[in-house]
XYZ file of C-alpha atoms in Angstrom:
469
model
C 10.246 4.242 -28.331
C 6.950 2.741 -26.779
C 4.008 5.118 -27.185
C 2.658 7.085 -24.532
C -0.558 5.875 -24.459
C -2.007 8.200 -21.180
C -4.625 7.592 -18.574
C -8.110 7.770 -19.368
C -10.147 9.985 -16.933
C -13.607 9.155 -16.221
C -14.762 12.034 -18.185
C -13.897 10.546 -21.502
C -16.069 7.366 -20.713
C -18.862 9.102 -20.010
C -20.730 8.022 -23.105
C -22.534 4.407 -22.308
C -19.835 2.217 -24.391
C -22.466 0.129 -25.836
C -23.510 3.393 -27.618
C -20.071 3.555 -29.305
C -19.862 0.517 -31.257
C -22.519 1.842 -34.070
C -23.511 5.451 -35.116
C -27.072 4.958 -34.880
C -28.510 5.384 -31.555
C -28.687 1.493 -30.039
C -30.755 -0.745 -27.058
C -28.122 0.093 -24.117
C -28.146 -2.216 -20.947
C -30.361 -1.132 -18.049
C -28.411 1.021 -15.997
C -30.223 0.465 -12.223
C -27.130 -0.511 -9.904
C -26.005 1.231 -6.689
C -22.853 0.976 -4.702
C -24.593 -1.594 -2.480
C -25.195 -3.696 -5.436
C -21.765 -3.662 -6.532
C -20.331 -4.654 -3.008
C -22.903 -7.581 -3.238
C -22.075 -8.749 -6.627
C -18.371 -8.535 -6.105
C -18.805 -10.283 -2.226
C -21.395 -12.818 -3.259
C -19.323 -13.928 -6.809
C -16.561 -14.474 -4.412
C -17.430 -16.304 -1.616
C -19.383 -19.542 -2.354
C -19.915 -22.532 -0.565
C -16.103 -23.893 -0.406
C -16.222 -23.444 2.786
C -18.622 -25.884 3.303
C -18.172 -28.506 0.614
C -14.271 -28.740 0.693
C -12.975 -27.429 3.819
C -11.472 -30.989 4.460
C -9.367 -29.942 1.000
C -7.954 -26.753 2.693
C -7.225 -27.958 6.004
C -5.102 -30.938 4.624
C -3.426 -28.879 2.016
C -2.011 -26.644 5.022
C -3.600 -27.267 8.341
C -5.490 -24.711 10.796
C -3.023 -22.118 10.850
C -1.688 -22.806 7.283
C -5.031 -22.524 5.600
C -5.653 -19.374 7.713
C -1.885 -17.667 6.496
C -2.374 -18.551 3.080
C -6.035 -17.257 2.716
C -4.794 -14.328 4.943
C -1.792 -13.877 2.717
C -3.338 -14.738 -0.884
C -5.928 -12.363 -0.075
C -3.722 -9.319 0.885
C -1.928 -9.915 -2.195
C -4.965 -9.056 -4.356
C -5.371 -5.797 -3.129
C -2.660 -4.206 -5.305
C -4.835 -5.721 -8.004
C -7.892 -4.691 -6.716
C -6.418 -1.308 -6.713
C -5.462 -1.440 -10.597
C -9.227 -2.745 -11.231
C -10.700 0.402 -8.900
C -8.651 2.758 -11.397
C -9.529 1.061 -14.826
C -13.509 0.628 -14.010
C -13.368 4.408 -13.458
C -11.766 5.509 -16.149
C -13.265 2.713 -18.699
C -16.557 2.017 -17.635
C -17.091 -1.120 -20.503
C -18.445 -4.137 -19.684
C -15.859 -5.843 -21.784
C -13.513 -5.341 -18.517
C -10.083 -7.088 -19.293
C -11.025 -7.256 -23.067
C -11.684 -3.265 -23.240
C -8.324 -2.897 -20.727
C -5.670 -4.826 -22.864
C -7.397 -3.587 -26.094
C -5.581 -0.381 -25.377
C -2.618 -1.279 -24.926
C -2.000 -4.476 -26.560
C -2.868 -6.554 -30.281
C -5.975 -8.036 -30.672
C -4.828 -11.497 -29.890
C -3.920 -11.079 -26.405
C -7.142 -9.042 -25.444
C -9.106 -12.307 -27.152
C -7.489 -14.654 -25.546
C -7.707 -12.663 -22.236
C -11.372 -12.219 -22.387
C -11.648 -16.048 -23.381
C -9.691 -17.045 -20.412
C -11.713 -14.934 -17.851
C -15.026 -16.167 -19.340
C -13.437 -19.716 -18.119
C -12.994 -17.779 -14.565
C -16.527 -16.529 -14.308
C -18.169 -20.070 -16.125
C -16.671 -22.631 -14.575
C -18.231 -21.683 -11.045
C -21.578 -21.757 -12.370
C -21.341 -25.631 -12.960
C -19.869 -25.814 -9.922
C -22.637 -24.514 -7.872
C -25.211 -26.339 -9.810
C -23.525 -29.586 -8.525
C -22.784 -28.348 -5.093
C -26.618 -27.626 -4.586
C -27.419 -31.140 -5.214
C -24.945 -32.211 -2.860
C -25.970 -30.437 -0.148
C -29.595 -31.059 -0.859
C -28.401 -34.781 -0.742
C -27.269 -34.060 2.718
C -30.447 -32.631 4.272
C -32.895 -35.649 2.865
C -30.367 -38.686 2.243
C -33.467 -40.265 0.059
C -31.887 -38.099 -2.441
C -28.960 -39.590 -3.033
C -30.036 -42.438 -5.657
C -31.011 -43.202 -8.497
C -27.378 -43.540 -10.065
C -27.370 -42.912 -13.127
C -23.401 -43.587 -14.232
C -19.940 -42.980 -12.133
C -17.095 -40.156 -13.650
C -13.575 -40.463 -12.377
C -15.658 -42.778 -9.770
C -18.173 -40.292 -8.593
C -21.834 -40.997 -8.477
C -23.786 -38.811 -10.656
C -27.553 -39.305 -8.642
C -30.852 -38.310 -11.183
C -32.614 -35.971 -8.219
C -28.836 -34.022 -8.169
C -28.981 -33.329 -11.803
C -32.638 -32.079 -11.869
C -32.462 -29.721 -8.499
C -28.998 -28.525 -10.344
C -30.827 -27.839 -13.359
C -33.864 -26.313 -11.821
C -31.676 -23.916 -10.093
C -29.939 -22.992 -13.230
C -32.641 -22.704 -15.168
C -34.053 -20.029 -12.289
C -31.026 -18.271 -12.693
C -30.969 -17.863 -16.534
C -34.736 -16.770 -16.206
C -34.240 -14.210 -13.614
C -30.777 -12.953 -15.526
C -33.074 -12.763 -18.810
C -35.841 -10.472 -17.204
C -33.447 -7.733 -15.685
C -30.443 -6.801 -13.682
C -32.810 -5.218 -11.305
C -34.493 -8.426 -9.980
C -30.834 -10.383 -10.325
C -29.145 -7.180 -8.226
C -32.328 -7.472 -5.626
C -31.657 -11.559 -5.511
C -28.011 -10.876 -4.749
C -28.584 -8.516 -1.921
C -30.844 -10.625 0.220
C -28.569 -13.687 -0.617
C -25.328 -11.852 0.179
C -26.780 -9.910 3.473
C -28.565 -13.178 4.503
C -25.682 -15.278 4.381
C -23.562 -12.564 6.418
C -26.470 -12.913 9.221
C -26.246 -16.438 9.344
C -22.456 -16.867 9.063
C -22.590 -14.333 12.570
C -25.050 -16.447 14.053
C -23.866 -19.709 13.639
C -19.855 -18.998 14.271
C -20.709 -16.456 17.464
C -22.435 -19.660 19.224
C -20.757 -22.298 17.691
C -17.130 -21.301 19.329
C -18.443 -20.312 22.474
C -18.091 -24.355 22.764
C -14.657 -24.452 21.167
C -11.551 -24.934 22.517
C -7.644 -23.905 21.357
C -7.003 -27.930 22.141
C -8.815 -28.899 19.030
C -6.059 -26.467 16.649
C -3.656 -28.904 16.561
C -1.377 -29.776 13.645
C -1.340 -26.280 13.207
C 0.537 -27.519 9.768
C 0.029 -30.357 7.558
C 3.558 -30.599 5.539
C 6.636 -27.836 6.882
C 5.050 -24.723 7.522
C 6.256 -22.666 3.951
C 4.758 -25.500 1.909
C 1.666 -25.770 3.795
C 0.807 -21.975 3.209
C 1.697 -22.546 -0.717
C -0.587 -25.228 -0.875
C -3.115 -22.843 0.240
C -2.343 -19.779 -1.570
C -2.446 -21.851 -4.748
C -6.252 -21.968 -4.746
C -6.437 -18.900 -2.860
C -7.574 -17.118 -6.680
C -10.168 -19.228 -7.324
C -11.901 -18.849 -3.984
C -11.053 -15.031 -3.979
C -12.044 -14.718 -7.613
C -15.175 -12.496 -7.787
C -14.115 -8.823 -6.827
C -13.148 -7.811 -10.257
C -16.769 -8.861 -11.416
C -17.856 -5.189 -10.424
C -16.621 -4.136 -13.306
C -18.643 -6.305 -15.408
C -21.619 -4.336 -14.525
C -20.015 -0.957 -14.812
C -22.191 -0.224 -17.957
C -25.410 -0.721 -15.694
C -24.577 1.677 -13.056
C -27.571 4.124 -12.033
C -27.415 7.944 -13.405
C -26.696 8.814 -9.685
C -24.025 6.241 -9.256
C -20.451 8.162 -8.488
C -17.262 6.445 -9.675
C -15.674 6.556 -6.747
C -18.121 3.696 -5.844
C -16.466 1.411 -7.937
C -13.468 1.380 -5.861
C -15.464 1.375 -2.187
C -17.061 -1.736 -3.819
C -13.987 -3.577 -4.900
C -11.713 -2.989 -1.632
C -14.965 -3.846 0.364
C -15.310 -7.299 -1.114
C -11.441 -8.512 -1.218
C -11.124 -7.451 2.452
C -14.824 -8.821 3.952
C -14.059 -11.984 1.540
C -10.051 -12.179 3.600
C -12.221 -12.079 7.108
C -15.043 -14.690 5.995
C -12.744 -17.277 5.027
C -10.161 -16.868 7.602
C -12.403 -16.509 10.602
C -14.205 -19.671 9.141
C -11.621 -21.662 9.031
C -10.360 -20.721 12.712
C -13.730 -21.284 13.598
C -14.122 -24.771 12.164
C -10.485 -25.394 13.622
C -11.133 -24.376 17.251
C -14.792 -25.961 18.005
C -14.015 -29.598 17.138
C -10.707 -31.785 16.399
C -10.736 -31.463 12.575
C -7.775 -33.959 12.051
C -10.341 -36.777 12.566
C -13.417 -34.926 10.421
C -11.592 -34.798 7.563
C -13.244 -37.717 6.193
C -16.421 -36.684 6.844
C -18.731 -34.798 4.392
C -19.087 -31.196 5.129
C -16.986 -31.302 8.151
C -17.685 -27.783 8.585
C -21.276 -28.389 9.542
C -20.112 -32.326 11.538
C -17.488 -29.879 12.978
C -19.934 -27.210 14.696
C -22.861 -30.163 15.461
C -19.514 -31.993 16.993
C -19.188 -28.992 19.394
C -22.451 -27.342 20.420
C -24.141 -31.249 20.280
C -27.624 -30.339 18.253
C -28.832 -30.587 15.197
C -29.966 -26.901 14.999
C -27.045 -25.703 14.170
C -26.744 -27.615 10.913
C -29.605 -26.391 9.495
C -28.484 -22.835 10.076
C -25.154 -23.897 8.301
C -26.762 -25.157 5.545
C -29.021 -22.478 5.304
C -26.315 -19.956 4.840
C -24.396 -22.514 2.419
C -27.266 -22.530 -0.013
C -27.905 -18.930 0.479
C -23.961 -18.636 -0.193
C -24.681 -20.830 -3.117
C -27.334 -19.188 -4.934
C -25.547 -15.680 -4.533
C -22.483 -16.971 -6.028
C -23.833 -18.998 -8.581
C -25.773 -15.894 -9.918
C -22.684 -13.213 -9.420
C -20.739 -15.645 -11.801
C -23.534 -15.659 -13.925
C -23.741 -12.047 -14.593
C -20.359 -11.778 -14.847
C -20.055 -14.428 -17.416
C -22.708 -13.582 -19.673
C -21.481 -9.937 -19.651
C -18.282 -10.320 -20.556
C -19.318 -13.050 -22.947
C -21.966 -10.371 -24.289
C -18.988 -7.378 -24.773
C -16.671 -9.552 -26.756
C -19.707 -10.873 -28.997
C -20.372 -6.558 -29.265
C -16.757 -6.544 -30.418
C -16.918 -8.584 -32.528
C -14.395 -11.128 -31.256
C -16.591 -13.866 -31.350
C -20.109 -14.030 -32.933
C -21.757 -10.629 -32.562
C -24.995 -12.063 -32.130
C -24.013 -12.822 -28.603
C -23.938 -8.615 -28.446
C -27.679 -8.532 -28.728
C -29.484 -5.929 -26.002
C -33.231 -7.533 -25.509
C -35.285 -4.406 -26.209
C -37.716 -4.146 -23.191
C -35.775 -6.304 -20.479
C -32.257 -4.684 -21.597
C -30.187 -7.424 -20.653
C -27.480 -9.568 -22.447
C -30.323 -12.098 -23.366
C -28.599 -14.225 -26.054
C -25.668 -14.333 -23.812
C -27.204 -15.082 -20.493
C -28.775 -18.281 -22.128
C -25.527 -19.339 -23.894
C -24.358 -19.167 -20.095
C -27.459 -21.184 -18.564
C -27.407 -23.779 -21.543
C -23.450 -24.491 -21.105
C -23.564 -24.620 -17.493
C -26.725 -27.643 -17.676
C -24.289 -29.343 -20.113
C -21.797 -29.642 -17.669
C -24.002 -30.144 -14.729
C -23.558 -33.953 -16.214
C -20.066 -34.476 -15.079
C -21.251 -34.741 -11.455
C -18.880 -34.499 -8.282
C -15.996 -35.362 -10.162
C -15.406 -31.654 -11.301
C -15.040 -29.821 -8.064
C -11.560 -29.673 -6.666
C -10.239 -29.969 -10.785
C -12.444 -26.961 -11.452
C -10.852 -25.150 -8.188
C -7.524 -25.514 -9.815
C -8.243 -24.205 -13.223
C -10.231 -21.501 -12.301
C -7.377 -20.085 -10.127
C -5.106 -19.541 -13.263
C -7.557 -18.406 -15.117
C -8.223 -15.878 -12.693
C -4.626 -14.809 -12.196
C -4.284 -14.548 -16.119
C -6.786 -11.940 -16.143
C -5.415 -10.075 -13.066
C -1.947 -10.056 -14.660
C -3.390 -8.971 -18.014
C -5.098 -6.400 -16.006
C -2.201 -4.491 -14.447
C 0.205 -4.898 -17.385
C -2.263 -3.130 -18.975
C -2.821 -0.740 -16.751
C 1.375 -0.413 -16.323
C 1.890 0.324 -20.035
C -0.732 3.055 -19.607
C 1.742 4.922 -18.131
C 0.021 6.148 -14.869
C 1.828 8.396 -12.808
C 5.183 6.355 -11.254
C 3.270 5.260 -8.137
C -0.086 3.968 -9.161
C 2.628 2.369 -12.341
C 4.676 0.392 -9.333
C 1.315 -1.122 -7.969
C 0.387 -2.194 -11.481
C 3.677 -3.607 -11.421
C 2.984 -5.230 -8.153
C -0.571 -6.575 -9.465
C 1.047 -8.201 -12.582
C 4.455 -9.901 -10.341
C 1.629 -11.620 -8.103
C -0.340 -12.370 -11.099
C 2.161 -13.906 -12.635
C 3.742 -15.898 -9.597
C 0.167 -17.572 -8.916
C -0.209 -18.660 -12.463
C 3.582 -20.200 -12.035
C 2.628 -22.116 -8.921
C 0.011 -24.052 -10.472
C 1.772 -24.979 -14.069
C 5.550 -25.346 -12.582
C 5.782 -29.149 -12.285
C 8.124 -28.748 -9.642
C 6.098 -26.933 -7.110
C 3.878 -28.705 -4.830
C 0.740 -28.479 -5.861
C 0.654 -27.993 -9.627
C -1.489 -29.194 -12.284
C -2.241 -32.494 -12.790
C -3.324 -34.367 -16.172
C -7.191 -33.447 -15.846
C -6.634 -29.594 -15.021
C -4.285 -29.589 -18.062
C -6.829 -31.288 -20.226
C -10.075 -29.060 -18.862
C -7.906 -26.093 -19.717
C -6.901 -27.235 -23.094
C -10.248 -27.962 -23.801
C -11.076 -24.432 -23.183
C -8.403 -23.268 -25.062
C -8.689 -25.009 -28.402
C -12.685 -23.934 -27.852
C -11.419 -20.743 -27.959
C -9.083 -21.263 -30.945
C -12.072 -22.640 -32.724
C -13.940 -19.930 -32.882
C -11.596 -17.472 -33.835
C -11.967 -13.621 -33.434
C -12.371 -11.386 -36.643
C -9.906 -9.035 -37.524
C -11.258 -6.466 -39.367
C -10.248 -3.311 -38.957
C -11.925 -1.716 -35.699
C -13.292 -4.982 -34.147
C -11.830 -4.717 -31.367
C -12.222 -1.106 -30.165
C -15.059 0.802 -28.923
């Protein structure tokens, strides 16, 4: 018979979980966040600068109203899991999130392997950003892009990219070192500041539009076009679930309850970003004939309104967009990263506290120095990184909910962890099925395998109580 295992109420998490893992009394992590902080981490992880940099990507995968369904659709899908997520954070309050979940429930090996996977989830976007920045940079003074230093997969990798990519990282890993304070404070005027823009320029930008310019409303038949879509729908939508990376750094006066407001808050402002975007960028200019351009969202608006201005107020919220995202992935990296070295699972000296700034410092700049590394691959990794990060989001989702299902909750919470883990598990089949449109290719397959044999390498320890608080 399989165990009853229960559902943890809040009240039996109330002890910091950092404080658990020794007798003695130990450094705990700064706890300073607010419900607004949460909604902007979880937000302003998810929603980058994709948008910008490869709309041309989405609109041929499925077209105006394609892209729009399968956004509209991938992202409704989440909620379920969202909901799972809401209900774990507030009863487990550990920054280990996934790791700390399936640790209940399941061996040591699978709640490893899923913390290893999601670290992927939360990484791999920080690279990303770092060569997206030097892209658009590139953009607003051309004189930027040259200097070449060498070509990968026959992308230019330009000396003045790599060194604003690396400046901003190296900003990031500074700021992440001194305190979640000034890191939560950097989100909120990034995420909020983007918002403003993203009003601005879309409320005059269509009022030049027309419906004329929606047409194909499809790229392939209409089914397929939406698939295409929803396949990278969990990479772009991947962020939500880093609330609970921070759930160990919530202020005394911080409610649980908040958790949740935070979560649904971010998966359903993230849905209406990205689908009134890509209407927008649909209905003010003919796209079919931009797609060649680079950052057709911003030749797509200067197309319509016929001025300059509103470029720079694109690219203003991009890189605002940018640096939010790039740090939410950071935190949420180099927490996680830091719980599982607390565990034990990997080395522990990645569980160090820094004793005045009380931050993950070891951590944060194993995140910063990784992420320089592969600032060095250039262009080349953005729509392969896309595609892995997607199942490795979906792995942790599904790991999630099964948890969360074997937890016995009562039978109607149990039949929306059931619903969380059947649309975790169909995303991750739509990407590695080689008969679906759409699925990996030889380079996602090796960047994941990669990261998997990485993970192999370093092994977890298996000593009795490693891998419970």
């Amino acid at each position: 018979m399989r165990p009853d295992y229960g559902v943890w109420t809040p009240t039996i998490a109330a002890s910091s979980p950092a404080m658990l893992y020794n007798s003695r009394r130990v450094i705990t992590l700064a706890r300073k966040l607010r419900v607004v902080d949460y909604f902007a981490l979880g937000w302003g992880t998810m929603v980058g600068v994709g948008w910008l940099v490869v709309m041309d990507d989405w609109l041929l995968r499925g077209g105006v109203l394609g892209a729009i369904l399968g956004f509209a659709i991938g992202g409704a899908l989440l909620l379920p899991i969202g909901y799972v997520y809401g209900r774990l954070v507030t009863a487990i309050p550990d920054a280990a999130g996934e790791v700390a979940y399936t640790a209940r429930v399941f061996p040591q090996s699978i709640s490893f392997a899923t913390g290893w996977i999601m670290i992927l989830a939360y990484f791999i976007v920080c690279p990303w950003e770092a060569v997206a920045v030097g892209r658009i940079a590139g953009y607003i003074f051309p004189v930027l892009d040259s200097m070449e230093l060498y070509r990968i997969a026959g992308q230019p990798v330009y000396l003045p990219h790599l060194l604003i990519g690396l400046s901003l990282t190296g900003l990031l890993t500074l700021l992440n070192y001194c305190g979640i304070r000034l890191s939560a404070t950097f989100q909120n005027w990034t995420a909020f500041g983007t918002l403003a823009l993203f009003v601005l320029f879309v409320g005059f930008g269509v009022s030049k539009g027309s419906p004329r310019n929606f047409p194909p409303l499809f790229t392939h038949s209409p089914f397929v076009s939406v698939l295409l879509v929803m396949q990278i729908v969990p990479y772009f939508m991947t962020g939500f679930e880093s609330v609970v990376k921070g759930a160990e750094e919530a202020s005394p006066e911080f409610r649980s309850r908040g958790f949740f407001k935070a979560i649904w808050m971010a998966i359903v402002v993230g849905i209406l970003f990205y689908t009134i975007v890509i209407a927008s960028v649909g209905y003010v200019a003919p796209w079919k004939q931009l797609t060649g351009e680079k950052f057709m969202t911003a030749v797509a608006f200067e197309h319509a309104v016929g001025s300059r201005w509103i470029v720079s107020v694109i690219l203003a919220a991009a890189l605002l967009s940018l640096f939010k995202v790039f740090n939410g992935n950071f935190v949420a990296a180099s927490r996680l990263l830091f719980a599982i070295g607390r565990r034990g699972l990997v080395d522990r000296r990645l569980g160090h506290v820094h004793p005045r700034n009380q931050t993950p410092s070891i951590a944060v700049i194993c995140i910063g120095l990784a992420t320089g590394a592969c600032m060095f691959l250039g262009d080349a990794i953005l729509v392969p990184i896309s595609e892995v990060g997607s199942v490795a989001s979906a792995i942790g989702w599904l790991a999630a909910c099964a948890a969360y299902y074997r937890m016995r909750p009562a039978p109607r919470e149990q039949f929306v962890a059931l619903v969380g883990s059947t649309v975790g598990m169909l995303m991750i089949l739509m990407k590695i099925v080689p008969g679906i449109p759409g699925h990996f290719t030889a380079y996602e397959w090796l960047a994941l395998g990669i990261w998997i044999l990485l993970g192999v390498g370093l092994g977890w320890r298996r000593g009795p109580g490693t891998n419970s608080p």
